[in-house]
Amino acid sequence: MADGAAAGKADGAGAFRLTAINDEGDRVVAEPESMGRVRELHEQLSDVVVTLNSKVSRVLHKQEQEFLSAYRGHMYSVQRELQTWKDKADAARLRQERDQRMQRLTEECAWFRKEALRLNKFTTALKRDVTALRERLGAVEEDRQWLSRQLKAAKKDNKLLRAELELRMTEPSAASLPAPLDGADESGRGGGGDHRGFFGGGGAATLPPLGARERADQGPASRGPFITLGEDVDGGMAGSSGMLEQAGDFACQ
């Protein structure tokens, strides 16, 4: 073309549009019949592009709400299951603690039972010991009373022996007395009195102890191991002193 240049462009729909440019200006080019449809679709596409962001936003918001709802439901079920397992764990722990406590109480009960039996045996033995000690105490008390009576009797006899000894020491000795005459002896026989109990056959004076009559009246059971007639005074005093010391030792025990 000498007057102008022609250019051809193909669109997406397959329609072909021609343009002519020359020195005088644009020329009117005939449009295809489908050009109106193309413009309509272009406008619709432009509207879709404009509203795409809002639509995508609405879809995203809807999906987000659904996801959050599903997440809340899932978390609720998870928490409920977690609480269930927690309750089961607490129940198991309580059962374990209860079993341990029951076992500990059973062991303590067995120990207390054994301790009660041991203390019962110990108490029974102590009761037997107390009974034996009471019997022994009664016997010791009887011995003490008997020894007290013996000590009192020994003190009384000691006083009598001391008085008798003092009386014998104050009387004249038998050697200083004169020998009796035959007439006196015969007169004594004629009078019917026999003084051999007072004066011995050899003529020596043997005075009976003053406490002998009292001890004879008391009887052999109540006299005890005291000096009898005819015993030596010094030997009787020594025996009485030993007896008194022995009685005092028994009374102290």
PDB file of C-alpha atoms in Angstrom:
ATOM      1  CA  MET A   1       0.000   0.000   0.000  1.00  0.00           C
ATOM      2  CA  ALA A   2       1.334   3.408  -1.114  1.00  0.00           C
ATOM      3  CA  ASP A   3      -1.133   5.677   0.733  1.00  0.00           C
ATOM      4  CA  GLY A   4      -0.945   4.076   4.120  1.00  0.00           C
ATOM      5  CA  ALA A   5       0.123   1.094   5.981  1.00  0.00           C
ATOM      6  CA  ALA A   6      -2.212  -1.568   7.095  1.00  0.00           C
ATOM      7  CA  ALA A   7      -1.645  -3.658  10.186  1.00  0.00           C
ATOM      8  CA  GLY A   8      -3.462  -6.708  11.278  1.00  0.00           C
ATOM      9  CA  LYS A   9      -3.844  -7.976  14.865  1.00  0.00           C
ATOM     10  CA  ALA A  10      -5.465 -11.123  16.021  1.00  0.00           C
ATOM     11  CA  ASP A  11      -7.410 -11.171  19.322  1.00  0.00           C
ATOM     12  CA  GLY A  12      -8.138 -14.060  21.563  1.00  0.00           C
ATOM     13  CA  ALA A  13     -11.541 -14.756  20.089  1.00  0.00           C
ATOM     14  CA  GLY A  14     -10.202 -15.191  16.558  1.00  0.00           C
ATOM     15  CA  ALA A  15     -11.682 -11.924  15.303  1.00  0.00           C
ATOM     16  CA  PHE A  16      -9.508  -9.803  13.138  1.00  0.00           C
ATOM     17  CA  ARG A  17      -9.415  -6.003  13.346  1.00  0.00           C
ATOM     18  CA  LEU A  18      -7.830  -3.872  10.653  1.00  0.00           C
ATOM     19  CA  THR A  19      -6.492  -0.401  11.117  1.00  0.00           C
ATOM     20  CA  ALA A  20      -5.218   1.951   8.420  1.00  0.00           C
ATOM     21  CA  ILE A  21      -3.011   4.916   9.014  1.00  0.00           C
ATOM     22  CA  ASN A  22      -2.222   7.505   6.414  1.00  0.00           C
ATOM     23  CA  ASP A  23      -1.250  11.078   6.266  1.00  0.00           C
ATOM     24  CA  GLU A  24      -4.786  12.301   6.205  1.00  0.00           C
ATOM     25  CA  GLY A  25      -6.007  10.502   9.428  1.00  0.00           C
ATOM     26  CA  ASP A  26      -7.733   7.356  10.480  1.00  0.00           C
ATOM     27  CA  ARG A  27     -10.037   5.736   8.150  1.00  0.00           C
ATOM     28  CA  VAL A  28     -13.228   4.017   9.124  1.00  0.00           C
ATOM     29  CA  VAL A  29     -12.690   0.296   9.267  1.00  0.00           C
ATOM     30  CA  ALA A  30     -15.536  -2.149   9.215  1.00  0.00           C
ATOM     31  CA  GLU A  31     -15.919  -4.126  12.520  1.00  0.00           C
ATOM     32  CA  PRO A  32     -16.908  -7.770  12.621  1.00  0.00           C
ATOM     33  CA  GLU A  33     -20.310  -8.755  13.910  1.00  0.00           C
ATOM     34  CA  SER A  34     -18.905 -10.514  17.036  1.00  0.00           C
ATOM     35  CA  MET A  35     -17.184  -7.362  18.242  1.00  0.00           C
ATOM     36  CA  GLY A  36     -20.146  -6.453  20.441  1.00  0.00           C
ATOM     37  CA  ARG A  37     -19.990  -9.829  22.107  1.00  0.00           C
ATOM     38  CA  VAL A  38     -16.325  -9.311  22.744  1.00  0.00           C
ATOM     39  CA  ARG A  39     -16.901  -5.976  24.394  1.00  0.00           C
ATOM     40  CA  GLU A  40     -19.677  -7.446  26.525  1.00  0.00           C
ATOM     41  CA  LEU A  41     -17.436 -10.244  27.691  1.00  0.00           C
ATOM     42  CA  HIS A  42     -14.684  -7.728  28.325  1.00  0.00           C
ATOM     43  CA  GLU A  43     -16.950  -5.709  30.541  1.00  0.00           C
ATOM     44  CA  GLN A  44     -18.038  -8.820  32.407  1.00  0.00           C
ATOM     45  CA  LEU A  45     -14.439  -9.846  32.839  1.00  0.00           C
ATOM     46  CA  SER A  46     -13.577  -6.390  34.126  1.00  0.00           C
ATOM     47  CA  ASP A  47     -16.436  -6.609  36.617  1.00  0.00           C
ATOM     48  CA  VAL A  48     -15.241 -10.035  37.719  1.00  0.00           C
ATOM     49  CA  VAL A  49     -11.713  -8.705  38.181  1.00  0.00           C
ATOM     50  CA  VAL A  50     -13.036  -5.797  40.220  1.00  0.00           C
ATOM     51  CA  THR A  51     -15.195  -8.013  42.438  1.00  0.00           C
ATOM     52  CA  LEU A  52     -12.622 -10.835  42.674  1.00  0.00           C
ATOM     53  CA  ASN A  53     -10.928  -9.453  45.783  1.00  0.00           C
ATOM     54  CA  SER A  54     -14.176  -9.085  47.682  1.00  0.00           C
ATOM     55  CA  LYS A  55     -15.295 -12.560  46.650  1.00  0.00           C
ATOM     56  CA  VAL A  56     -11.961 -14.071  47.648  1.00  0.00           C
ATOM     57  CA  SER A  57     -12.168 -12.198  50.946  1.00  0.00           C
ATOM     58  CA  ARG A  58     -15.675 -13.520  51.569  1.00  0.00           C
ATOM     59  CA  VAL A  59     -14.571 -17.059  50.754  1.00  0.00           C
ATOM     60  CA  LEU A  60     -11.521 -16.775  52.971  1.00  0.00           C
ATOM     61  CA  HIS A  61     -13.606 -15.376  55.807  1.00  0.00           C
ATOM     62  CA  LYS A  62     -16.121 -18.182  55.399  1.00  0.00           C
ATOM     63  CA  GLN A  63     -13.376 -20.798  55.343  1.00  0.00           C
ATOM     64  CA  GLU A  64     -11.768 -19.190  58.355  1.00  0.00           C
ATOM     65  CA  GLN A  65     -15.046 -19.281  60.277  1.00  0.00           C
ATOM     66  CA  GLU A  66     -15.585 -22.913  59.355  1.00  0.00           C
ATOM     67  CA  PHE A  67     -12.011 -23.790  60.298  1.00  0.00           C
ATOM     68  CA  LEU A  68     -12.334 -21.984  63.618  1.00  0.00           C
ATOM     69  CA  SER A  69     -15.617 -23.750  64.326  1.00  0.00           C
ATOM     70  CA  ALA A  70     -14.079 -27.107  63.493  1.00  0.00           C
ATOM     71  CA  TYR A  71     -10.994 -26.263  65.564  1.00  0.00           C
ATOM     72  CA  ARG A  72     -13.142 -25.249  68.521  1.00  0.00           C
ATOM     73  CA  GLY A  73     -15.102 -28.483  68.277  1.00  0.00           C
ATOM     74  CA  HIS A  74     -11.924 -30.531  68.024  1.00  0.00           C
ATOM     75  CA  MET A  75     -10.290 -28.726  70.946  1.00  0.00           C
ATOM     76  CA  TYR A  76     -13.457 -29.164  72.993  1.00  0.00           C
ATOM     77  CA  SER A  77     -13.416 -32.894  72.319  1.00  0.00           C
ATOM     78  CA  VAL A  78      -9.677 -33.009  73.083  1.00  0.00           C
ATOM     79  CA  GLN A  79     -10.160 -31.145  76.362  1.00  0.00           C
ATOM     80  CA  ARG A  80     -13.071 -33.373  77.278  1.00  0.00           C
ATOM     81  CA  GLU A  81     -10.997 -36.475  76.568  1.00  0.00           C
ATOM     82  CA  LEU A  82      -8.065 -34.971  78.446  1.00  0.00           C
ATOM     83  CA  GLN A  83     -10.312 -34.283  81.440  1.00  0.00           C
ATOM     84  CA  THR A  84     -11.588 -37.859  81.247  1.00  0.00           C
ATOM     85  CA  TRP A  85      -8.059 -39.243  81.319  1.00  0.00           C
ATOM     86  CA  LYS A  86      -7.153 -36.856  84.098  1.00  0.00           C
ATOM     87  CA  ASP A  87     -10.118 -38.069  86.150  1.00  0.00           C
ATOM     88  CA  LYS A  88      -9.090 -41.660  85.496  1.00  0.00           C
ATOM     89  CA  ALA A  89      -5.529 -40.880  86.572  1.00  0.00           C
ATOM     90  CA  ASP A  90      -6.788 -39.205  89.758  1.00  0.00           C
ATOM     91  CA  ALA A  91      -9.033 -42.181  90.494  1.00  0.00           C
ATOM     92  CA  ALA A  92      -6.134 -44.583  89.937  1.00  0.00           C
ATOM     93  CA  ARG A  93      -3.893 -42.492  92.186  1.00  0.00           C
ATOM     94  CA  LEU A  94      -6.567 -42.431  94.896  1.00  0.00           C
ATOM     95  CA  ARG A  95      -6.994 -46.202  94.636  1.00  0.00           C
ATOM     96  CA  GLN A  96      -3.247 -46.676  94.884  1.00  0.00           C
ATOM     97  CA  GLU A  97      -2.995 -44.392  97.908  1.00  0.00           C
ATOM     98  CA  ARG A  98      -5.965 -46.159  99.512  1.00  0.00           C
ATOM     99  CA  ASP A  99      -4.381 -49.552  98.899  1.00  0.00           C
ATOM    100  CA  GLN A 100      -1.072 -48.369 100.336  1.00  0.00           C
ATOM    101  CA  ARG A 101      -2.837 -46.922 103.362  1.00  0.00           C
ATOM    102  CA  MET A 102      -4.794 -50.129 103.880  1.00  0.00           C
ATOM    103  CA  GLN A 103      -1.589 -52.145 103.644  1.00  0.00           C
ATOM    104  CA  ARG A 104       0.141 -49.828 106.107  1.00  0.00           C
ATOM    105  CA  LEU A 105      -2.824 -50.021 108.497  1.00  0.00           C
ATOM    106  CA  THR A 106      -2.847 -53.805 108.205  1.00  0.00           C
ATOM    107  CA  GLU A 107       0.846 -53.945 109.084  1.00  0.00           C
ATOM    108  CA  GLU A 108       0.315 -51.570 112.009  1.00  0.00           C
ATOM    109  CA  CYS A 109      -2.655 -53.650 113.203  1.00  0.00           C
ATOM    110  CA  ALA A 110      -0.532 -56.808 113.129  1.00  0.00           C
ATOM    111  CA  TRP A 111       2.253 -55.026 115.028  1.00  0.00           C
ATOM    112  CA  PHE A 112      -0.177 -53.728 117.659  1.00  0.00           C
ATOM    113  CA  ARG A 113      -1.664 -57.214 118.014  1.00  0.00           C
ATOM    114  CA  LYS A 114       1.786 -58.713 118.618  1.00  0.00           C
ATOM    115  CA  GLU A 115       2.640 -55.900 121.009  1.00  0.00           C
ATOM    116  CA  ALA A 116      -0.625 -56.438 122.901  1.00  0.00           C
ATOM    117  CA  LEU A 117       0.111 -60.156 123.250  1.00  0.00           C
ATOM    118  CA  ARG A 118       3.640 -59.419 124.449  1.00  0.00           C
ATOM    119  CA  LEU A 119       2.396 -56.862 126.968  1.00  0.00           C
ATOM    120  CA  ASN A 120      -0.294 -59.293 128.118  1.00  0.00           C
ATOM    121  CA  LYS A 121       2.336 -61.946 128.805  1.00  0.00           C
ATOM    122  CA  PHE A 122       4.534 -59.364 130.525  1.00  0.00           C
ATOM    123  CA  THR A 123       1.590 -58.172 132.651  1.00  0.00           C
ATOM    124  CA  THR A 124       0.733 -61.753 133.613  1.00  0.00           C
ATOM    125  CA  ALA A 125       4.334 -62.349 134.665  1.00  0.00           C
ATOM    126  CA  LEU A 126       4.309 -59.107 136.658  1.00  0.00           C
ATOM    127  CA  LYS A 127       1.074 -60.147 138.384  1.00  0.00           C
ATOM    128  CA  ARG A 128       2.658 -63.455 139.358  1.00  0.00           C
ATOM    129  CA  ASP A 129       5.713 -61.611 140.654  1.00  0.00           C
ATOM    130  CA  VAL A 130       3.498 -59.205 142.614  1.00  0.00           C
ATOM    131  CA  THR A 131       1.587 -62.123 144.148  1.00  0.00           C
ATOM    132  CA  ALA A 132       4.840 -63.846 145.103  1.00  0.00           C
ATOM    133  CA  LEU A 133       6.231 -60.602 146.534  1.00  0.00           C
ATOM    134  CA  ARG A 134       3.055 -60.055 148.552  1.00  0.00           C
ATOM    135  CA  GLU A 135       3.298 -63.551 149.979  1.00  0.00           C
ATOM    136  CA  ARG A 136       6.975 -63.001 150.725  1.00  0.00           C
ATOM    137  CA  LEU A 137       6.163 -59.643 152.292  1.00  0.00           C
ATOM    138  CA  GLY A 138       3.555 -61.300 154.507  1.00  0.00           C
ATOM    139  CA  ALA A 139       6.078 -63.929 155.586  1.00  0.00           C
ATOM    140  CA  VAL A 140       8.719 -61.262 156.231  1.00  0.00           C
ATOM    141  CA  GLU A 141       6.184 -59.244 158.228  1.00  0.00           C
ATOM    142  CA  GLU A 142       5.368 -62.295 160.339  1.00  0.00           C
ATOM    143  CA  ASP A 143       9.090 -62.908 160.878  1.00  0.00           C
ATOM    144  CA  ARG A 144       9.560 -59.278 161.806  1.00  0.00           C
ATOM    145  CA  GLN A 145       6.747 -59.414 164.348  1.00  0.00           C
ATOM    146  CA  TRP A 146       8.117 -62.642 165.800  1.00  0.00           C
ATOM    147  CA  LEU A 147      11.623 -61.189 165.992  1.00  0.00           C
ATOM    148  CA  SER A 148      10.222 -58.033 167.575  1.00  0.00           C
ATOM    149  CA  ARG A 149       8.544 -60.110 170.259  1.00  0.00           C
ATOM    150  CA  GLN A 150      11.727 -62.104 170.766  1.00  0.00           C
ATOM    151  CA  LEU A 151      13.739 -58.895 170.993  1.00  0.00           C
ATOM    152  CA  LYS A 152      11.398 -57.463 173.603  1.00  0.00           C
ATOM    153  CA  ALA A 153      11.565 -60.702 175.611  1.00  0.00           C
ATOM    154  CA  ALA A 154      15.362 -60.731 175.292  1.00  0.00           C
ATOM    155  CA  LYS A 155      15.577 -57.132 176.504  1.00  0.00           C
ATOM    156  CA  LYS A 156      13.353 -57.990 179.473  1.00  0.00           C
ATOM    157  CA  ASP A 157      15.430 -61.079 180.273  1.00  0.00           C
ATOM    158  CA  ASN A 158      18.608 -59.050 179.914  1.00  0.00           C
ATOM    159  CA  LYS A 159      17.338 -56.603 182.504  1.00  0.00           C
ATOM    160  CA  LEU A 160      16.498 -59.500 184.847  1.00  0.00           C
ATOM    161  CA  LEU A 161      19.929 -61.047 184.294  1.00  0.00           C
ATOM    162  CA  ARG A 162      21.663 -57.762 184.997  1.00  0.00           C
ATOM    163  CA  ALA A 163      19.659 -57.363 188.219  1.00  0.00           C
ATOM    164  CA  GLU A 164      20.506 -60.952 189.209  1.00  0.00           C
ATOM    165  CA  LEU A 165      24.179 -60.376 188.465  1.00  0.00           C
ATOM    166  CA  GLU A 166      24.236 -57.213 190.527  1.00  0.00           C
ATOM    167  CA  LEU A 167      22.506 -59.084 193.380  1.00  0.00           C
ATOM    168  CA  ARG A 168      25.055 -61.927 193.234  1.00  0.00           C
ATOM    169  CA  MET A 169      27.934 -59.475 193.198  1.00  0.00           C
ATOM    170  CA  THR A 170      26.612 -57.626 196.262  1.00  0.00           C
ATOM    171  CA  GLU A 171      26.020 -60.813 198.358  1.00  0.00           C
ATOM    172  CA  PRO A 172      28.910 -62.231 200.458  1.00  0.00           C
ATOM    173  CA  SER A 173      30.853 -65.046 198.873  1.00  0.00           C
ATOM    174  CA  ALA A 174      30.361 -68.634 200.036  1.00  0.00           C
ATOM    175  CA  ALA A 175      33.955 -68.896 201.285  1.00  0.00           C
ATOM    176  CA  SER A 176      33.485 -66.223 203.948  1.00  0.00           C
ATOM    177  CA  LEU A 177      30.485 -67.984 205.550  1.00  0.00           C
ATOM    178  CA  PRO A 178      31.204 -70.256 208.709  1.00  0.00           C
ATOM    179  CA  ALA A 179      30.717 -74.004 208.423  1.00  0.00           C
ATOM    180  CA  PRO A 180      27.435 -75.233 210.005  1.00  0.00           C
ATOM    181  CA  LEU A 181      27.599 -77.177 213.315  1.00  0.00           C
ATOM    182  CA  ASP A 182      26.461 -80.771 213.693  1.00  0.00           C
ATOM    183  CA  GLY A 183      23.790 -79.791 216.144  1.00  0.00           C
ATOM    184  CA  ALA A 184      22.547 -77.146 213.871  1.00  0.00           C
ATOM    185  CA  ASP A 185      22.557 -79.603 211.036  1.00  0.00           C
ATOM    186  CA  GLU A 186      20.663 -82.157 213.058  1.00  0.00           C
ATOM    187  CA  SER A 187      18.282 -79.584 214.400  1.00  0.00           C
ATOM    188  CA  GLY A 188      17.707 -78.627 210.856  1.00  0.00           C
ATOM    189  CA  ARG A 189      16.955 -82.203 209.945  1.00  0.00           C
ATOM    190  CA  GLY A 190      14.771 -82.572 213.009  1.00  0.00           C
ATOM    191  CA  GLY A 191      12.810 -79.586 212.008  1.00  0.00           C
ATOM    192  CA  GLY A 192      11.936 -81.417 208.827  1.00  0.00           C
ATOM    193  CA  GLY A 193      13.523 -78.813 206.537  1.00  0.00           C
ATOM    194  CA  ASP A 194      15.872 -79.892 203.787  1.00  0.00           C
ATOM    195  CA  HIS A 195      18.045 -76.962 202.667  1.00  0.00           C
ATOM    196  CA  ARG A 196      20.097 -78.821 200.106  1.00  0.00           C
ATOM    197  CA  GLY A 197      18.298 -76.992 197.410  1.00  0.00           C
ATOM    198  CA  PHE A 198      19.551 -73.710 198.876  1.00  0.00           C
ATOM    199  CA  PHE A 199      22.917 -74.893 200.267  1.00  0.00           C
ATOM    200  CA  GLY A 200      24.759 -77.571 198.324  1.00  0.00           C
ATOM    201  CA  GLY A 201      26.065 -80.787 199.785  1.00  0.00           C
ATOM    202  CA  GLY A 202      29.584 -79.350 199.955  1.00  0.00           C
ATOM    203  CA  GLY A 203      28.400 -76.412 201.977  1.00  0.00           C
ATOM    204  CA  ALA A 204      28.781 -73.803 199.206  1.00  0.00           C
ATOM    205  CA  ALA A 205      25.923 -71.347 198.841  1.00  0.00           C
ATOM    206  CA  THR A 206      24.209 -71.545 195.419  1.00  0.00           C
ATOM    207  CA  LEU A 207      21.531 -68.884 195.087  1.00  0.00           C
ATOM    208  CA  PRO A 208      18.926 -69.460 192.376  1.00  0.00           C
ATOM    209  CA  PRO A 209      18.521 -66.695 189.769  1.00  0.00           C
ATOM    210  CA  LEU A 210      15.804 -64.181 190.469  1.00  0.00           C
ATOM    211  CA  GLY A 211      14.279 -64.461 186.966  1.00  0.00           C
ATOM    212  CA  ALA A 212      14.257 -68.262 186.983  1.00  0.00           C
ATOM    213  CA  ARG A 213      10.819 -68.443 188.622  1.00  0.00           C
ATOM    214  CA  GLU A 214       9.311 -66.028 186.118  1.00  0.00           C
ATOM    215  CA  ARG A 215      10.780 -67.922 183.144  1.00  0.00           C
ATOM    216  CA  ALA A 216       9.560 -71.196 184.603  1.00  0.00           C
ATOM    217  CA  ASP A 217       6.046 -69.769 184.851  1.00  0.00           C
ATOM    218  CA  GLN A 218       6.142 -68.680 181.201  1.00  0.00           C
ATOM    219  CA  GLY A 219       6.739 -72.215 179.960  1.00  0.00           C
ATOM    220  CA  PRO A 220       9.421 -73.673 177.683  1.00  0.00           C
ATOM    221  CA  ALA A 221       7.831 -72.365 174.487  1.00  0.00           C
ATOM    222  CA  SER A 222       7.886 -68.706 175.538  1.00  0.00           C
ATOM    223  CA  ARG A 223      11.248 -68.697 177.346  1.00  0.00           C
ATOM    224  CA  GLY A 224      13.388 -69.107 174.274  1.00  0.00           C
ATOM    225  CA  PRO A 225      17.118 -69.942 174.520  1.00  0.00           C
ATOM    226  CA  PHE A 226      17.643 -68.293 177.898  1.00  0.00           C
ATOM    227  CA  ILE A 227      19.819 -69.251 180.907  1.00  0.00           C
ATOM    228  CA  THR A 228      18.337 -71.975 183.130  1.00  0.00           C
ATOM    229  CA  LEU A 229      19.109 -72.915 186.723  1.00  0.00           C
ATOM    230  CA  GLY A 230      22.601 -74.173 187.264  1.00  0.00           C
ATOM    231  CA  GLU A 231      24.155 -72.413 184.242  1.00  0.00           C
ATOM    232  CA  ASP A 232      27.126 -70.152 184.591  1.00  0.00           C
ATOM    233  CA  VAL A 233      26.195 -66.463 184.840  1.00  0.00           C
ATOM    234  CA  ASP A 234      28.996 -65.281 182.560  1.00  0.00           C
ATOM    235  CA  GLY A 235      28.170 -67.888 179.934  1.00  0.00           C
ATOM    236  CA  GLY A 236      24.475 -66.953 180.116  1.00  0.00           C
ATOM    237  CA  MET A 237      25.278 -63.278 179.601  1.00  0.00           C
ATOM    238  CA  ALA A 238      27.465 -64.065 176.604  1.00  0.00           C
ATOM    239  CA  GLY A 239      24.729 -66.242 175.052  1.00  0.00           C
ATOM    240  CA  SER A 240      22.121 -63.546 175.648  1.00  0.00           C
ATOM    241  CA  SER A 241      24.314 -60.882 174.040  1.00  0.00           C
ATOM    242  CA  GLY A 242      24.874 -63.051 170.941  1.00  0.00           C
ATOM    243  CA  MET A 243      21.157 -63.803 170.723  1.00  0.00           C
ATOM    244  CA  LEU A 244      20.307 -60.104 171.009  1.00  0.00           C
ATOM    245  CA  GLU A 245      22.757 -59.193 168.235  1.00  0.00           C
ATOM    246  CA  GLN A 246      21.329 -61.905 165.971  1.00  0.00           C
ATOM    247  CA  ALA A 247      17.766 -60.758 166.680  1.00  0.00           C
ATOM    248  CA  GLY A 248      18.734 -57.141 165.947  1.00  0.00           C
ATOM    249  CA  ASP A 249      20.284 -58.188 162.606  1.00  0.00           C
ATOM    250  CA  PHE A 250      17.104 -60.055 161.619  1.00  0.00           C
ATOM    251  CA  ALA A 251      14.970 -57.065 162.597  1.00  0.00           C
ATOM    252  CA  CYS A 252      17.118 -54.717 160.482  1.00  0.00           C
ATOM    253  CA  GLN A 253      16.865 -57.039 157.493  1.00  0.00           C
TER     254      GLN A 253
END
